[in-house]
mmCIF file of C-alpha atoms in Angstrom:
data_model
loop_
_atom_site.group_PDB
_atom_site.id
_atom_site.type_symbol
_atom_site.label_atom_id
_atom_site.label_comp_id
_atom_site.label_asym_id
_atom_site.label_seq_id
_atom_site.Cartn_x
_atom_site.Cartn_y
_atom_site.Cartn_z
ATOM 1 C CA UNK A 1 -72.124 2.454 37.018
ATOM 2 C CA UNK A 2 -75.520 3.496 38.274
ATOM 3 C CA UNK A 3 -74.833 4.558 41.815
ATOM 4 C CA UNK A 4 -77.532 6.895 43.076
ATOM 5 C CA UNK A 5 -75.928 7.395 46.489
ATOM 6 C CA UNK A 6 -72.660 8.675 44.999
ATOM 7 C CA UNK A 7 -74.570 10.992 42.704
ATOM 8 C CA UNK A 8 -76.595 12.276 45.656
ATOM 9 C CA UNK A 9 -73.409 12.891 47.673
ATOM 10 C CA UNK A 10 -71.816 14.815 44.787
ATOM 11 C CA UNK A 11 -74.852 17.069 44.585
ATOM 12 C CA UNK A 12 -74.963 17.578 48.358
ATOM 13 C CA UNK A 13 -71.302 18.620 48.344
ATOM 14 C CA UNK A 14 -72.243 21.736 46.348
ATOM 15 C CA UNK A 15 -74.869 22.956 48.799
ATOM 16 C CA UNK A 16 -77.817 21.869 50.879
ATOM 17 C CA UNK A 17 -80.403 23.042 48.369
ATOM 18 C CA UNK A 18 -78.611 21.456 45.414
ATOM 19 C CA UNK A 19 -78.571 18.166 47.326
ATOM 20 C CA UNK A 20 -82.238 18.475 48.242
ATOM 21 C CA UNK A 21 -83.104 19.301 44.638
ATOM 22 C CA UNK A 22 -81.163 16.279 43.375
ATOM 23 C CA UNK A 23 -82.980 14.105 45.918
ATOM 24 C CA UNK A 24 -86.300 15.483 44.689
ATOM 25 C CA UNK A 25 -85.345 14.702 41.079
ATOM 26 C CA UNK A 26 -84.374 11.158 42.056
ATOM 27 C CA UNK A 27 -87.672 10.573 43.911
ATOM 28 C CA UNK A 28 -89.109 8.629 41.021
ATOM 29 C CA UNK A 29 -90.318 5.037 40.726
ATOM 30 C CA UNK A 30 -87.408 4.453 38.322
ATOM 31 C CA UNK A 31 -84.707 6.792 39.666
ATOM 32 C CA UNK A 32 -82.001 5.695 37.231
ATOM 33 C CA UNK A 33 -84.078 7.284 34.461
ATOM 34 C CA UNK A 34 -83.529 10.671 36.135
ATOM 35 C CA UNK A 35 -79.762 10.339 36.582
ATOM 36 C CA UNK A 36 -79.030 12.387 33.455
ATOM 37 C CA UNK A 37 -80.975 15.287 34.907
ATOM 38 C CA UNK A 38 -78.836 15.178 38.047
ATOM 39 C CA UNK A 39 -75.691 15.084 35.888
ATOM 40 C CA UNK A 40 -77.074 18.107 34.048
ATOM 41 C CA UNK A 41 -77.655 19.840 37.404
ATOM 42 C CA UNK A 42 -74.047 19.134 38.400
ATOM 43 C CA UNK A 43 -72.900 20.588 35.082
ATOM 44 C CA UNK A 44 -74.867 23.747 35.825
ATOM 45 C CA UNK A 45 -73.147 23.951 39.206
ATOM 46 C CA UNK A 46 -69.741 23.734 37.508
ATOM 47 C CA UNK A 47 -70.688 26.293 34.852
ATOM 48 C CA UNK A 48 -72.448 28.913 36.990
ATOM 49 C CA UNK A 49 -70.957 28.320 40.427
ATOM 50 C CA UNK A 50 -72.227 26.582 43.516
ATOM 51 C CA UNK A 51 -73.659 29.703 45.160
ATOM 52 C CA UNK A 52 -75.841 30.733 42.224
ATOM 53 C CA UNK A 53 -77.012 27.167 41.626
ATOM 54 C CA UNK A 54 -77.797 26.673 45.314
ATOM 55 C CA UNK A 55 -79.876 29.870 45.331
ATOM 56 C CA UNK A 56 -81.744 28.824 42.172
ATOM 57 C CA UNK A 57 -82.441 25.387 43.656
ATOM 58 C CA UNK A 58 -83.716 27.004 46.860
ATOM 59 C CA UNK A 59 -86.165 29.189 44.939
ATOM 60 C CA UNK A 60 -87.336 26.250 42.816
ATOM 61 C CA UNK A 61 -87.851 24.083 45.895
ATOM 62 C CA UNK A 62 -89.833 26.886 47.551
ATOM 63 C CA UNK A 63 -92.129 26.904 44.528
ATOM 64 C CA UNK A 64 -92.170 23.065 44.478
ATOM 65 C CA UNK A 65 -91.028 22.963 40.844
ATOM 66 C CA UNK A 66 -88.775 20.032 40.011
ATOM 67 C CA UNK A 67 -87.410 20.749 36.534
ATOM 68 C CA UNK A 68 -83.689 21.038 35.788
ATOM 69 C CA UNK A 69 -84.505 23.017 32.638
ATOM 70 C CA UNK A 70 -86.027 25.685 34.864
ATOM 71 C CA UNK A 71 -82.839 25.858 36.921
ATOM 72 C CA UNK A 72 -80.846 26.294 33.715
ATOM 73 C CA UNK A 73 -83.112 29.117 32.532
ATOM 74 C CA UNK A 74 -82.925 30.814 35.923
ATOM 75 C CA UNK A 75 -79.136 30.696 35.876
ATOM 76 C CA UNK A 76 -78.700 31.727 32.244
ATOM 77 C CA UNK A 77 -81.090 34.666 32.560
ATOM 78 C CA UNK A 78 -79.612 35.759 35.852
ATOM 79 C CA UNK A 79 -82.850 35.532 37.815
ATOM 80 C CA UNK A 80 -80.879 35.805 41.034
ATOM 81 C CA UNK A 81 -79.956 39.409 40.358
ATOM 82 C CA UNK A 82 -83.440 40.841 40.580
ATOM 83 C CA UNK A 83 -83.770 44.581 40.683
ATOM 84 C CA UNK A 84 -85.210 46.104 43.843
ATOM 85 C CA UNK A 85 -88.742 47.358 43.586
ATOM 86 C CA UNK A 86 -88.924 51.023 42.703
ATOM 87 C CA UNK A 87 -91.386 53.306 44.418
ATOM 88 C CA UNK A 88 -94.159 54.578 42.188
ATOM 89 C CA UNK A 89 -93.789 58.206 41.197
ATOM 90 C CA UNK A 90 -96.378 60.552 42.681
ATOM 91 C CA UNK A 91 -99.476 61.018 40.584
ATOM 92 C CA UNK A 92 -99.393 64.257 38.669
ATOM 93 C CA UNK A 93 -102.370 66.185 37.443
ATOM 94 C CA UNK A 94 -103.350 65.362 33.928
ATOM 95 C CA UNK A 95 -102.941 67.957 31.254
ATOM 96 C CA UNK A 96 -106.606 67.950 30.303
ATOM 97 C CA UNK A 97 -108.195 68.044 33.739
ATOM 98 C CA UNK A 98 -111.388 70.091 33.837
ATOM 99 C CA UNK A 99 -112.968 71.581 36.896
ATOM 100 C CA UNK A 100 -116.062 69.987 38.423
ATOM 101 C CA UNK A 101 -118.188 73.040 37.592
ATOM 102 C CA UNK A 102 -117.865 72.231 33.897
ATOM 103 C CA UNK A 103 -119.988 69.130 34.496
ATOM 104 C CA UNK A 104 -122.824 70.671 36.496
ATOM 105 C CA UNK A 105 -126.215 70.526 34.886
ATOM 106 C CA UNK A 106 -128.088 73.785 34.770
ATOM 107 C CA UNK A 107 -131.780 73.297 35.178
ATOM 108 C CA UNK A 108 -134.296 75.999 34.453
ATOM 109 C CA UNK A 109 -136.092 77.227 37.521
#
C-alpha cells in the first residue's frame, strides 16, 4: 500500500536527518513516484548503520543535494571518515637557487 506517512515515520525512526532527507525526497508533486528512493534510503540505513546514514544525510542536506545515489556513494566510499588536514611542510631552498648578484647587469661607465 502507498502510505507516505508510514514511510516517513520509518525514516524518522533512524535519525532526524534521515527523516528530514526522506521528507525532502517526498516533496514532489507526485510523491508516490519517489517512494522507491525512500525504500532505497532505508536499505542503506540497514546496510551501513543508522549513524553513518544520518551523518551522510546531514551533509547532503547542508549542501541542499537531494539524491539518494549520492548518499549511497558517500556511504560506500566512506566519506564520513575524512582525514584531518595536514600542515604544509616548510618551504625548503631549491637545489638550483642562484644568488641575486648573478642577475645584476653590468653597465660600462
